[in-house]
Amino acid sequence: MDLLRNIVQPYDWGSCTLLPELMGVPPTGAPQAELWMGAHPAAPSQVFRGETLAPLDRIVADDPEGELGAVTLRRFGPRLPFLVKLLAADAPLSVQVHPDLAQAQAGFARENALGAPLDAAHRNYRDDQHKPEMIVALTPFRGLCGFRDPEDCAALLDSLKVPALRPYVETLRTVPEPQALAQVFRAFLRPPAELLGAVARALAVAAAGPAGAHIAAYDRIAQTYPGDPGLLSSLMLRYVELSPGEALFLGAGVPHAYLSGLGVEIMASSDNVLRCGLTSKHVDAEELIRIVRFDAPPTRVLSPREAGKGEEVYPAPVDDFRLSRYLLRAGGPRQCVTLDAPQIVLCTAGTVSVLSSKENFGIGPGQAVYVPAGADTALEGAGTAFRATTGTAQRLG
C-alpha cells in the first residue's frame, strides 16, 4: 500500500476555505478547487516505493498486472481506469458535456489525423476515453444537471418577461421535445449581446423578490460571468440540491455544471470535455451539438445502497469505477476490503486505519491510500472512508 501525495488544482472557481477546513489546515488565501487522487498523467499522485518518490502512472506502467490485476488489465489496458477528486466549488464551473466511448475514440483519431497537438487550446479530445462521472456531496451541494422539461424551461423563460425570449418560449411549447431543446440550445450558444444583457437584468430583478433558489443560482451565474453566452444554456438545465451523502451520476451527453459545495468526485480517467459556456476556453458549437443528448429524463438523486460487510455502494451504470462508503465506529468490527482490482481509500471524516499484514496507515480527512490489486487490506477506526475501485472488482476476503 502507498500513502498518496496529491496535487491541489487552484482553478479560479475553487473555494479558498472548503478543502482547508476539511483537512484541518490553514487556508492559503488562494482558491483550492480540486485534490486529485489517481494516475491521470496531467497530475498523477506521488508514492514512495523504497526510497524513491515516483508518480503513480509510472508505477502502474512499470508493472501493470501487479498493480492492476489480470482482470483490470484485460478490461482497461495498462492504466488506472478511474480518477478520484475532492471538489470544492465556490463559483459556477463551466456548462459542459462528455462524449461516449465511440465518440471519444472517433474524435481523438480525427484530431490526431489533423495534426492537432494534445495540448492545443482548440482541441476537443485529449484522449480516446469516455468520462462518466459521479459527485457525492460532503456539504450541501448545488448544481445543474440535464435539461429541464420543455414546458418547465418555457415557464422559466416566460417568467423573466424579456420580449426577445418569446420566440424560444413558443418553440419549447409547440415543437416536439428533442427538436425543441436542440433548436433553442443551438440558438442560445451564440445569442446577441443585447439579449444576454436583458436576461441578466431580469434575473437580478427576479432574485431580489420572493424567487426560488434556482433564480438566485442563475442570477449568481450572470454576475460571475457577465456577458457569457453560457447564461442562456444554463437556464435550460435543471437546478439540483444535494444533501450530504447524496449523489448524482452524469453520463455521456448530459449537460451539467457544478455551482457550489464540497464533494467526492469519481470519474473514468479522461480529460475529454466539450464546453457550452461559463468559460474562457474553447467552445466548439457544432461538435457540442453532435454530442449533447436532447432529452429531459427526470434527474435522479442517488443514495448509497447497503452492500454487506459495512459497505454502502453508490450505484453507477459503468464499470470504469465503483464508489462506496464505510461509516466506521470506534470499537466496531474490522472491515476486510481485499479486492482483485486496484483501489483508493479516502478519509473524509474522523480517523481511518488502512491495514495490511505489513503496514498500517492512519489517515485523516483529505488523506488517501492506494492499494494494488490483491493486497490484503482492512479498514477500522472512527470515521468515514470512501473506497474507489473498478466496477469489475471482486472480493478476495
mmCIF file of C-alpha atoms in Angstrom:
data_model
loop_
_atom_site.group_PDB
_atom_site.id
_atom_site.type_symbol
_atom_site.label_atom_id
_atom_site.label_comp_id
_atom_site.label_asym_id
_atom_site.label_seq_id
_atom_site.Cartn_x
_atom_site.Cartn_y
_atom_site.Cartn_z
ATOM 1 C CA MET A 1 0.000 0.000 0.000
ATOM 2 C CA ASP A 2 1.040 3.584 -0.515
ATOM 3 C CA LEU A 3 0.100 6.826 1.200
ATOM 4 C CA LEU A 4 -0.730 9.195 -1.660
ATOM 5 C CA ARG A 5 0.782 12.633 -2.049
ATOM 6 C CA ASN A 6 -1.769 14.520 -4.089
ATOM 7 C CA ILE A 7 -1.864 17.708 -6.130
ATOM 8 C CA VAL A 8 -4.296 20.579 -5.493
ATOM 9 C CA GLN A 9 -5.613 22.313 -8.612
ATOM 10 C CA PRO A 10 -6.014 26.090 -7.977
ATOM 11 C CA TYR A 11 -8.760 26.814 -10.523
ATOM 12 C CA ASP A 12 -10.413 30.217 -10.220
ATOM 13 C CA TRP A 13 -13.827 28.755 -9.321
ATOM 14 C CA GLY A 14 -12.407 26.913 -6.310
ATOM 15 C CA SER A 15 -13.155 27.658 -2.683
ATOM 16 C CA CYS A 16 -10.452 29.208 -0.511
ATOM 17 C CA THR A 17 -11.793 27.504 2.621
ATOM 18 C CA LEU A 18 -13.657 24.217 2.000
ATOM 19 C CA LEU A 19 -10.637 21.957 1.446
ATOM 20 C CA PRO A 20 -8.530 23.554 4.222
ATOM 21 C CA GLU A 21 -11.462 23.208 6.650
ATOM 22 C CA LEU A 22 -11.879 19.530 5.746
ATOM 23 C CA MET A 23 -8.180 18.812 6.113
ATOM 24 C CA GLY A 24 -7.687 20.928 9.235
ATOM 25 C CA VAL A 25 -5.010 23.166 7.749
ATOM 26 C CA PRO A 26 -4.823 26.975 7.450
ATOM 27 C CA PRO A 27 -6.160 28.414 4.179
ATOM 28 C CA THR A 28 -3.573 29.899 1.856
ATOM 29 C CA GLY A 29 -5.835 32.682 0.609
ATOM 30 C CA ALA A 30 -5.807 31.167 -2.900
ATOM 31 C CA PRO A 31 -8.558 29.025 -4.445
ATOM 32 C CA GLN A 32 -8.190 25.276 -3.865
ATOM 33 C CA ALA A 33 -10.593 23.716 -6.350
ATOM 34 C CA GLU A 34 -9.701 20.030 -6.711
ATOM 35 C CA LEU A 35 -7.474 17.495 -4.970
ATOM 36 C CA TRP A 36 -6.636 14.746 -7.485
ATOM 37 C CA MET A 37 -6.072 11.134 -6.406
ATOM 38 C CA GLY A 38 -5.024 8.703 -9.094
ATOM 39 C CA ALA A 39 -2.730 8.189 -12.063
ATOM 40 C CA HIS A 40 -4.022 10.713 -14.590
ATOM 41 C CA PRO A 41 -0.916 11.936 -16.459
ATOM 42 C CA ALA A 42 -1.941 15.596 -16.059
ATOM 43 C CA ALA A 43 -1.482 15.425 -12.273
ATOM 44 C CA PRO A 44 -0.607 11.935 -11.007
ATOM 45 C CA SER A 45 -0.403 11.220 -7.300
ATOM 46 C CA GLN A 46 3.071 10.555 -5.933
ATOM 47 C CA VAL A 47 4.040 7.491 -3.891
ATOM 48 C CA PHE A 48 7.191 6.276 -2.157
ATOM 49 C CA ARG A 49 8.494 2.951 -3.414
ATOM 50 C CA GLY A 50 11.591 2.144 -1.450
ATOM 51 C CA GLU A 51 13.455 5.426 -1.042
ATOM 52 C CA THR A 52 12.131 6.977 -4.242
ATOM 53 C CA LEU A 53 9.140 9.262 -4.751
ATOM 54 C CA ALA A 54 7.507 8.343 -8.058
ATOM 55 C CA PRO A 55 4.308 9.262 -9.948
ATOM 56 C CA LEU A 56 1.579 6.640 -9.732
ATOM 57 C CA ASP A 57 1.116 6.461 -13.514
ATOM 58 C CA ARG A 58 4.759 5.359 -13.851
ATOM 59 C CA ILE A 59 4.343 2.797 -11.060
ATOM 60 C CA VAL A 60 1.377 1.302 -12.928
ATOM 61 C CA ALA A 61 3.202 1.378 -16.272
ATOM 62 C CA ASP A 62 6.228 -0.445 -14.807
ATOM 63 C CA ASP A 63 4.156 -3.391 -13.527
ATOM 64 C CA PRO A 64 0.592 -3.183 -14.889
ATOM 65 C CA GLU A 65 -0.524 -6.693 -13.962
ATOM 66 C CA GLY A 66 0.985 -6.493 -10.487
ATOM 67 C CA GLU A 67 -0.665 -3.148 -9.759
ATOM 68 C CA LEU A 68 -3.983 -3.581 -11.573
ATOM 69 C CA GLY A 69 -4.604 -7.312 -11.518
ATOM 70 C CA ALA A 70 -5.252 -9.518 -14.531
ATOM 71 C CA VAL A 71 -8.970 -8.683 -14.859
ATOM 72 C CA THR A 72 -8.485 -4.896 -14.775
ATOM 73 C CA LEU A 73 -5.523 -5.089 -17.152
ATOM 74 C CA ARG A 74 -7.501 -7.182 -19.636
ATOM 75 C CA ARG A 75 -10.553 -4.923 -19.486
ATOM 76 C CA PHE A 76 -8.931 -1.459 -19.406
ATOM 77 C CA GLY A 77 -5.358 -1.878 -20.551
ATOM 78 C CA PRO A 78 -2.227 -0.822 -18.618
ATOM 79 C CA ARG A 79 -3.721 2.204 -16.857
ATOM 80 C CA LEU A 80 -5.679 3.004 -13.704
ATOM 81 C CA PRO A 81 -9.166 3.462 -15.204
ATOM 82 C CA PHE A 82 -10.598 5.807 -12.570
ATOM 83 C CA LEU A 83 -9.703 9.151 -11.017
ATOM 84 C CA VAL A 84 -10.874 10.397 -7.603
ATOM 85 C CA LYS A 85 -11.138 14.049 -6.632
ATOM 86 C CA LEU A 86 -12.183 16.195 -3.728
ATOM 87 C CA LEU A 87 -14.004 19.038 -5.484
ATOM 88 C CA ALA A 88 -14.558 22.363 -3.693
ATOM 89 C CA ALA A 89 -16.591 24.894 -5.691
ATOM 90 C CA ASP A 90 -17.240 28.474 -4.639
ATOM 91 C CA ALA A 91 -18.301 29.704 -8.100
ATOM 92 C CA PRO A 92 -20.046 28.004 -11.030
ATOM 93 C CA LEU A 93 -17.984 25.691 -13.219
ATOM 94 C CA SER A 94 -18.397 25.711 -16.999
ATOM 95 C CA VAL A 95 -21.509 24.165 -18.530
ATOM 96 C CA GLN A 96 -20.130 21.029 -20.162
ATOM 97 C CA VAL A 97 -20.789 17.598 -21.628
ATOM 98 C CA HIS A 98 -18.680 14.474 -22.088
ATOM 99 C CA PRO A 99 -18.620 12.100 -25.083
ATOM 100 C CA ASP A 100 -19.430 8.412 -25.033
ATOM 101 C CA LEU A 101 -16.644 5.920 -25.752
ATOM 102 C CA ALA A 102 -17.269 5.634 -29.506
ATOM 103 C CA GLN A 103 -17.441 9.414 -29.880
ATOM 104 C CA ALA A 104 -14.221 9.869 -27.903
ATOM 105 C CA GLN A 105 -12.346 7.277 -29.948
ATOM 106 C CA ALA A 106 -13.529 8.747 -33.260
ATOM 107 C CA GLY A 107 -12.905 12.353 -32.180
ATOM 108 C CA PHE A 108 -9.428 11.602 -30.838
ATOM 109 C CA ALA A 109 -8.437 9.794 -34.039
ATOM 110 C CA ARG A 110 -9.855 12.600 -36.183
ATOM 111 C CA GLU A 111 -7.961 15.343 -34.343
ATOM 112 C CA ASN A 112 -4.770 13.267 -34.378
ATOM 113 C CA ALA A 113 -5.111 12.884 -38.147
ATOM 114 C CA LEU A 114 -5.431 16.667 -38.436
ATOM 115 C CA GLY A 115 -2.167 17.052 -36.534
ATOM 116 C CA ALA A 116 -3.630 18.918 -33.550
ATOM 117 C CA PRO A 117 -1.196 18.874 -30.590
ATOM 118 C CA LEU A 118 -2.624 17.215 -27.467
ATOM 119 C CA ASP A 119 -2.311 20.479 -25.550
ATOM 120 C CA ALA A 120 -3.827 22.676 -28.305
ATOM 121 C CA ALA A 121 -6.420 25.086 -26.941
ATOM 122 C CA HIS A 122 -8.862 24.272 -29.741
ATOM 123 C CA ARG A 123 -8.672 20.515 -29.209
ATOM 124 C CA ASN A 124 -11.880 18.739 -28.056
ATOM 125 C CA TYR A 125 -10.476 15.246 -27.470
ATOM 126 C CA ARG A 126 -7.251 14.826 -25.488
ATOM 127 C CA ASP A 127 -7.554 11.039 -25.179
ATOM 128 C CA ASP A 128 -9.719 8.211 -26.550
ATOM 129 C CA GLN A 129 -11.763 7.584 -23.401
ATOM 130 C CA HIS A 130 -15.245 8.493 -22.237
ATOM 131 C CA LYS A 131 -15.738 10.398 -18.988
ATOM 132 C CA PRO A 132 -18.775 9.285 -16.985
ATOM 133 C CA GLU A 133 -18.608 10.770 -13.510
ATOM 134 C CA MET A 134 -20.312 10.872 -10.117
ATOM 135 C CA ILE A 135 -20.336 13.501 -7.382
ATOM 136 C CA VAL A 136 -21.164 12.692 -3.734
ATOM 137 C CA ALA A 137 -21.927 15.701 -1.546
ATOM 138 C CA LEU A 138 -19.948 16.201 1.668
ATOM 139 C CA THR A 139 -21.625 19.567 2.331
ATOM 140 C CA PRO A 140 -24.844 20.994 0.875
ATOM 141 C CA PHE A 141 -24.063 20.909 -2.843
ATOM 142 C CA ARG A 142 -25.708 22.744 -5.740
ATOM 143 C CA GLY A 143 -25.506 22.087 -9.444
ATOM 144 C CA LEU A 144 -27.225 21.989 -12.801
ATOM 145 C CA CYS A 145 -27.842 18.578 -14.349
ATOM 146 C CA GLY A 146 -29.658 17.686 -17.564
ATOM 147 C CA PHE A 147 -32.311 19.561 -19.484
ATOM 148 C CA ARG A 148 -35.468 20.859 -17.911
ATOM 149 C CA ASP A 149 -38.686 19.526 -19.371
ATOM 150 C CA PRO A 150 -39.501 21.864 -22.318
ATOM 151 C CA GLU A 151 -42.619 23.202 -20.581
ATOM 152 C CA ASP A 152 -40.663 23.892 -17.378
ATOM 153 C CA CYS A 153 -37.982 25.611 -19.413
ATOM 154 C CA ALA A 154 -40.599 27.673 -21.253
ATOM 155 C CA ALA A 155 -42.226 28.691 -17.970
ATOM 156 C CA LEU A 156 -38.885 29.832 -16.527
ATOM 157 C CA LEU A 157 -38.007 31.874 -19.610
ATOM 158 C CA ASP A 158 -41.515 33.346 -19.769
ATOM 159 C CA SER A 159 -41.352 34.372 -16.098
ATOM 160 C CA LEU A 160 -38.392 36.672 -16.861
ATOM 161 C CA LYS A 161 -40.659 38.862 -19.044
ATOM 162 C CA VAL A 162 -37.972 39.507 -21.662
ATOM 163 C CA PRO A 163 -39.765 40.094 -25.006
ATOM 164 C CA ALA A 164 -36.877 38.695 -27.043
ATOM 165 C CA LEU A 165 -37.290 35.311 -25.312
ATOM 166 C CA ARG A 166 -40.862 34.833 -26.542
ATOM 167 C CA PRO A 167 -39.952 33.026 -29.800
ATOM 168 C CA TYR A 168 -37.960 30.474 -27.788
ATOM 169 C CA VAL A 169 -40.823 30.035 -25.340
ATOM 170 C CA GLU A 170 -43.127 29.346 -28.293
ATOM 171 C CA THR A 171 -40.700 26.792 -29.748
ATOM 172 C CA LEU A 172 -40.451 24.962 -26.428
ATOM 173 C CA ARG A 173 -44.237 24.809 -26.125
ATOM 174 C CA THR A 174 -45.115 23.748 -29.666
ATOM 175 C CA VAL A 175 -42.240 21.696 -31.109
ATOM 176 C CA PRO A 176 -41.627 18.049 -30.041
ATOM 177 C CA GLU A 177 -39.171 17.691 -27.163
ATOM 178 C CA PRO A 178 -35.868 16.714 -28.844
ATOM 179 C CA GLN A 179 -36.245 19.206 -31.672
ATOM 180 C CA ALA A 180 -37.376 22.000 -29.352
ATOM 181 C CA LEU A 181 -34.448 21.533 -26.974
ATOM 182 C CA ALA A 182 -31.976 21.294 -29.856
ATOM 183 C CA GLN A 183 -33.291 24.399 -31.636
ATOM 184 C CA VAL A 184 -33.299 26.593 -28.554
ATOM 185 C CA PHE A 185 -29.976 25.267 -27.261
ATOM 186 C CA ARG A 186 -28.288 25.921 -30.606
ATOM 187 C CA ALA A 187 -29.667 29.471 -30.710
ATOM 188 C CA PHE A 188 -28.528 30.106 -27.129
ATOM 189 C CA LEU A 189 -24.904 29.185 -27.922
ATOM 190 C CA ARG A 190 -24.464 32.432 -29.888
ATOM 191 C CA PRO A 191 -27.054 34.900 -28.556
ATOM 192 C CA PRO A 192 -26.942 38.638 -29.296
ATOM 193 C CA ALA A 193 -25.317 40.722 -26.561
ATOM 194 C CA GLU A 194 -28.492 42.730 -26.003
ATOM 195 C CA LEU A 195 -30.430 39.528 -25.201
ATOM 196 C CA LEU A 196 -27.800 38.450 -22.669
ATOM 197 C CA GLY A 197 -27.928 41.846 -21.014
ATOM 198 C CA ALA A 198 -31.721 41.846 -20.845
ATOM 199 C CA VAL A 199 -31.804 38.352 -19.314
ATOM 200 C CA ALA A 200 -29.138 39.265 -16.737
ATOM 201 C CA ARG A 201 -31.111 42.341 -15.691
ATOM 202 C CA ALA A 202 -34.326 40.320 -15.473
ATOM 203 C CA LEU A 203 -32.641 37.717 -13.275
ATOM 204 C CA ALA A 204 -31.341 40.428 -10.936
ATOM 205 C CA VAL A 205 -34.875 41.799 -10.547
ATOM 206 C CA ALA A 206 -36.365 38.332 -10.008
ATOM 207 C CA ALA A 207 -33.688 37.332 -7.478
ATOM 208 C CA ALA A 208 -34.410 40.461 -5.422
ATOM 209 C CA GLY A 209 -38.010 39.313 -4.990
ATOM 210 C CA PRO A 210 -39.524 36.163 -3.436
ATOM 211 C CA ALA A 211 -37.868 33.904 -6.022
ATOM 212 C CA GLY A 212 -36.833 30.298 -5.601
ATOM 213 C CA ALA A 213 -33.268 29.152 -5.003
ATOM 214 C CA HIS A 214 -32.880 28.348 -8.689
ATOM 215 C CA ILE A 215 -33.384 32.006 -9.676
ATOM 216 C CA ALA A 216 -30.716 33.096 -7.193
ATOM 217 C CA ALA A 217 -28.369 30.481 -8.686
ATOM 218 C CA TYR A 218 -28.896 31.731 -12.237
ATOM 219 C CA ASP A 219 -28.507 35.341 -11.072
ATOM 220 C CA ARG A 220 -25.162 34.413 -9.496
ATOM 221 C CA ILE A 221 -24.080 32.876 -12.794
ATOM 222 C CA ALA A 222 -24.952 36.141 -14.566
ATOM 223 C CA GLN A 223 -22.948 38.141 -12.036
ATOM 224 C CA THR A 224 -19.956 35.786 -12.058
ATOM 225 C CA TYR A 225 -19.752 35.548 -15.858
ATOM 226 C CA PRO A 226 -21.105 38.850 -17.225
ATOM 227 C CA GLY A 227 -21.770 38.663 -20.943
ATOM 228 C CA ASP A 228 -21.066 34.914 -21.185
ATOM 229 C CA PRO A 229 -23.426 33.060 -23.572
ATOM 230 C CA GLY A 230 -23.468 30.121 -21.157
ATOM 231 C CA LEU A 231 -26.005 32.010 -19.053
ATOM 232 C CA LEU A 232 -28.770 31.175 -21.511
ATOM 233 C CA SER A 233 -27.888 27.489 -21.874
ATOM 234 C CA SER A 234 -27.716 27.211 -18.065
ATOM 235 C CA LEU A 235 -31.346 28.385 -17.863
ATOM 236 C CA MET A 236 -32.313 25.262 -19.804
ATOM 237 C CA LEU A 237 -30.811 22.956 -17.150
ATOM 238 C CA ARG A 238 -32.381 21.530 -14.015
ATOM 239 C CA TYR A 239 -31.288 23.065 -10.722
ATOM 240 C CA VAL A 240 -30.358 20.356 -8.202
ATOM 241 C CA GLU A 241 -29.547 20.499 -4.491
ATOM 242 C CA LEU A 242 -27.798 17.588 -2.764
ATOM 243 C CA SER A 243 -27.684 16.976 0.960
ATOM 244 C CA PRO A 244 -24.505 15.438 2.431
ATOM 245 C CA GLY A 245 -24.313 11.793 1.370
ATOM 246 C CA GLU A 246 -26.470 12.212 -1.739
ATOM 247 C CA ALA A 247 -25.025 11.829 -5.229
ATOM 248 C CA LEU A 248 -25.506 12.496 -8.933
ATOM 249 C CA PHE A 249 -24.310 10.307 -11.796
ATOM 250 C CA LEU A 250 -23.541 12.133 -15.045
ATOM 251 C CA GLY A 251 -23.444 10.061 -18.212
ATOM 252 C CA ALA A 252 -22.379 10.870 -21.753
ATOM 253 C CA GLY A 253 -24.096 13.758 -23.496
ATOM 254 C CA VAL A 254 -25.750 15.195 -20.369
ATOM 255 C CA PRO A 255 -25.067 18.942 -19.983
ATOM 256 C CA HIS A 256 -24.174 19.917 -16.428
ATOM 257 C CA ALA A 257 -22.380 22.426 -14.224
ATOM 258 C CA TYR A 258 -21.471 22.349 -10.546
ATOM 259 C CA LEU A 259 -22.279 25.578 -8.700
ATOM 260 C CA SER A 260 -21.097 25.334 -5.099
ATOM 261 C CA GLY A 261 -20.167 22.915 -2.351
ATOM 262 C CA LEU A 262 -17.678 20.202 -1.397
ATOM 263 C CA GLY A 263 -17.905 16.668 -2.696
ATOM 264 C CA VAL A 264 -16.116 13.446 -3.568
ATOM 265 C CA GLU A 265 -15.974 13.060 -7.340
ATOM 266 C CA ILE A 266 -15.080 9.904 -9.225
ATOM 267 C CA MET A 267 -14.806 9.527 -12.978
ATOM 268 C CA ALA A 268 -13.297 7.495 -15.748
ATOM 269 C CA SER A 269 -9.718 8.699 -16.126
ATOM 270 C CA SER A 270 -10.168 11.038 -19.090
ATOM 271 C CA ASP A 271 -9.800 14.710 -19.929
ATOM 272 C CA ASN A 272 -12.480 14.913 -22.654
ATOM 273 C CA VAL A 273 -14.740 17.923 -22.045
ATOM 274 C CA LEU A 274 -16.861 19.878 -24.509
ATOM 275 C CA ARG A 275 -17.895 23.206 -23.044
ATOM 276 C CA CYS A 276 -21.104 25.154 -23.673
ATOM 277 C CA GLY A 277 -20.200 28.333 -21.809
ATOM 278 C CA LEU A 278 -19.253 29.979 -18.491
ATOM 279 C CA THR A 279 -15.652 29.687 -19.600
ATOM 280 C CA SER A 280 -12.890 31.450 -21.466
ATOM 281 C CA LYS A 281 -11.849 28.120 -23.002
ATOM 282 C CA HIS A 282 -12.659 26.772 -26.450
ATOM 283 C CA VAL A 283 -16.328 26.193 -27.359
ATOM 284 C CA ASP A 284 -16.899 24.085 -30.499
ATOM 285 C CA ALA A 285 -20.616 24.634 -31.113
ATOM 286 C CA GLU A 286 -21.002 22.115 -33.932
ATOM 287 C CA GLU A 287 -19.219 19.266 -32.143
ATOM 288 C CA LEU A 288 -21.133 20.122 -28.989
ATOM 289 C CA ILE A 289 -24.491 19.841 -30.766
ATOM 290 C CA ARG A 290 -23.430 16.438 -32.099
ATOM 291 C CA ILE A 291 -22.555 15.155 -28.609
ATOM 292 C CA VAL A 292 -25.406 16.557 -26.476
ATOM 293 C CA ARG A 293 -28.389 14.331 -25.668
ATOM 294 C CA PHE A 294 -31.524 16.361 -26.332
ATOM 295 C CA ASP A 295 -33.948 14.753 -23.933
ATOM 296 C CA ALA A 296 -35.192 15.591 -20.461
ATOM 297 C CA PRO A 297 -35.485 12.491 -18.258
ATOM 298 C CA PRO A 298 -36.013 13.150 -14.539
ATOM 299 C CA THR A 299 -32.819 13.896 -12.619
ATOM 300 C CA ARG A 300 -32.117 11.037 -10.204
ATOM 301 C CA VAL A 301 -30.588 11.925 -6.851
ATOM 302 C CA LEU A 302 -28.800 8.809 -5.604
ATOM 303 C CA SER A 303 -28.377 7.442 -2.101
ATOM 304 C CA PRO A 304 -25.956 4.650 -1.184
ATOM 305 C CA ARG A 305 -27.199 1.055 -1.043
ATOM 306 C CA GLU A 306 -26.196 -1.479 1.564
ATOM 307 C CA ALA A 307 -23.761 -3.983 0.057
ATOM 308 C CA GLY A 308 -22.924 -6.008 3.179
ATOM 309 C CA LYS A 309 -19.852 -6.112 5.428
ATOM 310 C CA GLY A 310 -20.246 -2.441 6.366
ATOM 311 C CA GLU A 311 -20.128 -1.189 2.770
ATOM 312 C CA GLU A 312 -22.594 1.245 1.150
ATOM 313 C CA VAL A 313 -22.361 1.469 -2.651
ATOM 314 C CA TYR A 314 -23.328 4.364 -4.901
ATOM 315 C CA PRO A 315 -24.817 2.684 -7.995
ATOM 316 C CA ALA A 316 -23.339 3.649 -11.372
ATOM 317 C CA PRO A 317 -24.078 2.049 -14.775
ATOM 318 C CA VAL A 318 -20.409 1.822 -15.812
ATOM 319 C CA ASP A 319 -17.542 -0.499 -14.971
ATOM 320 C CA ASP A 320 -14.728 2.082 -15.126
ATOM 321 C CA PHE A 321 -15.346 2.867 -11.461
ATOM 322 C CA ARG A 322 -17.209 1.812 -8.349
ATOM 323 C CA LEU A 323 -17.549 4.120 -5.335
ATOM 324 C CA SER A 324 -18.600 3.029 -1.871
ATOM 325 C CA ARG A 325 -18.638 4.396 1.661
ATOM 326 C CA TYR A 326 -17.768 2.944 5.070
ATOM 327 C CA LEU A 327 -19.074 4.592 8.247
ATOM 328 C CA LEU A 328 -16.642 3.223 10.797
ATOM 329 C CA ARG A 329 -17.185 3.412 14.560
ATOM 330 C CA ALA A 330 -14.699 3.090 17.376
ATOM 331 C CA GLY A 331 -14.573 -0.478 18.617
ATOM 332 C CA GLY A 332 -16.517 -1.685 15.586
ATOM 333 C CA PRO A 333 -15.539 -4.690 13.503
ATOM 334 C CA ARG A 334 -12.548 -4.567 11.216
ATOM 335 C CA GLN A 335 -13.772 -4.457 7.594
ATOM 336 C CA CYS A 336 -11.882 -6.602 5.091
ATOM 337 C CA VAL A 337 -11.657 -4.787 1.746
ATOM 338 C CA THR A 338 -9.257 -7.030 -0.202
ATOM 339 C CA LEU A 339 -10.028 -6.995 -3.947
ATOM 340 C CA ASP A 340 -8.629 -8.404 -7.177
ATOM 341 C CA ALA A 341 -8.502 -4.823 -8.505
ATOM 342 C CA PRO A 342 -6.705 -1.599 -7.513
ATOM 343 C CA GLN A 343 -8.387 0.732 -5.051
ATOM 344 C CA ILE A 344 -8.020 4.137 -3.445
ATOM 345 C CA VAL A 345 -9.275 4.653 0.106
ATOM 346 C CA LEU A 346 -10.050 8.267 1.033
ATOM 347 C CA CYS A 347 -10.877 9.529 4.525
ATOM 348 C CA THR A 348 -13.389 12.404 4.720
ATOM 349 C CA ALA A 349 -14.103 12.493 8.485
ATOM 350 C CA GLY A 350 -12.517 11.236 11.702
ATOM 351 C CA THR A 351 -9.591 8.824 11.539
ATOM 352 C CA VAL A 352 -9.382 5.699 9.398
ATOM 353 C CA SER A 353 -6.742 2.986 9.632
ATOM 354 C CA VAL A 354 -5.921 1.183 6.376
ATOM 355 C CA LEU A 355 -4.251 -2.064 7.403
ATOM 356 C CA SER A 356 -2.366 -4.940 5.861
ATOM 357 C CA SER A 357 -0.240 -7.684 7.342
ATOM 358 C CA LYS A 358 2.822 -5.444 6.917
ATOM 359 C CA GLU A 359 1.572 -1.840 7.097
ATOM 360 C CA ASN A 360 -0.849 0.422 8.919
ATOM 361 C CA PHE A 361 -1.673 3.865 7.560
ATOM 362 C CA GLY A 362 -3.722 6.081 9.844
ATOM 363 C CA ILE A 363 -5.292 8.749 7.664
ATOM 364 C CA GLY A 364 -7.370 11.829 8.413
ATOM 365 C CA PRO A 365 -9.747 13.917 6.299
ATOM 366 C CA GLY A 366 -8.371 14.583 2.824
ATOM 367 C CA GLN A 367 -5.733 11.836 3.001
ATOM 368 C CA ALA A 368 -5.829 8.715 0.839
ATOM 369 C CA VAL A 369 -4.108 5.362 0.387
ATOM 370 C CA TYR A 370 -3.535 3.480 -2.872
ATOM 371 C CA VAL A 371 -3.911 -0.302 -2.656
ATOM 372 C CA PRO A 372 -2.674 -2.548 -5.519
ATOM 373 C CA ALA A 373 -4.790 -5.461 -6.703
ATOM 374 C CA GLY A 374 -4.728 -8.469 -4.409
ATOM 375 C CA ALA A 375 -3.136 -6.743 -1.406
ATOM 376 C CA ASP A 376 -4.631 -7.946 1.908
ATOM 377 C CA THR A 377 -6.407 -4.863 3.213
ATOM 378 C CA ALA A 378 -8.784 -3.964 6.025
ATOM 379 C CA LEU A 379 -10.333 -0.812 7.475
ATOM 380 C CA GLU A 380 -11.040 0.202 11.046
ATOM 381 C CA GLY A 381 -11.290 3.372 13.090
ATOM 382 C CA ALA A 382 -13.845 6.064 13.864
ATOM 383 C CA GLY A 383 -14.573 7.978 10.696
ATOM 384 C CA THR A 384 -15.830 7.942 7.128
ATOM 385 C CA ALA A 385 -13.939 6.246 4.307
ATOM 386 C CA PHE A 386 -14.764 6.280 0.608
ATOM 387 C CA ARG A 387 -13.398 3.407 -1.446
ATOM 388 C CA ALA A 388 -12.853 3.761 -5.189
ATOM 389 C CA THR A 389 -12.173 0.777 -7.413
ATOM 390 C CA THR A 390 -13.372 -0.662 -10.719
ATOM 391 C CA GLY A 391 -16.855 -1.931 -11.465
ATOM 392 C CA THR A 392 -15.346 -5.327 -12.274
ATOM 393 C CA ALA A 393 -13.676 -5.766 -8.853
ATOM 394 C CA GLN A 394 -14.270 -8.962 -6.892
ATOM 395 C CA ARG A 395 -13.765 -9.583 -3.180
ATOM 396 C CA LEU A 396 -10.843 -11.778 -2.210
ATOM 397 C CA GLY A 397 -11.576 -11.909 1.502
#
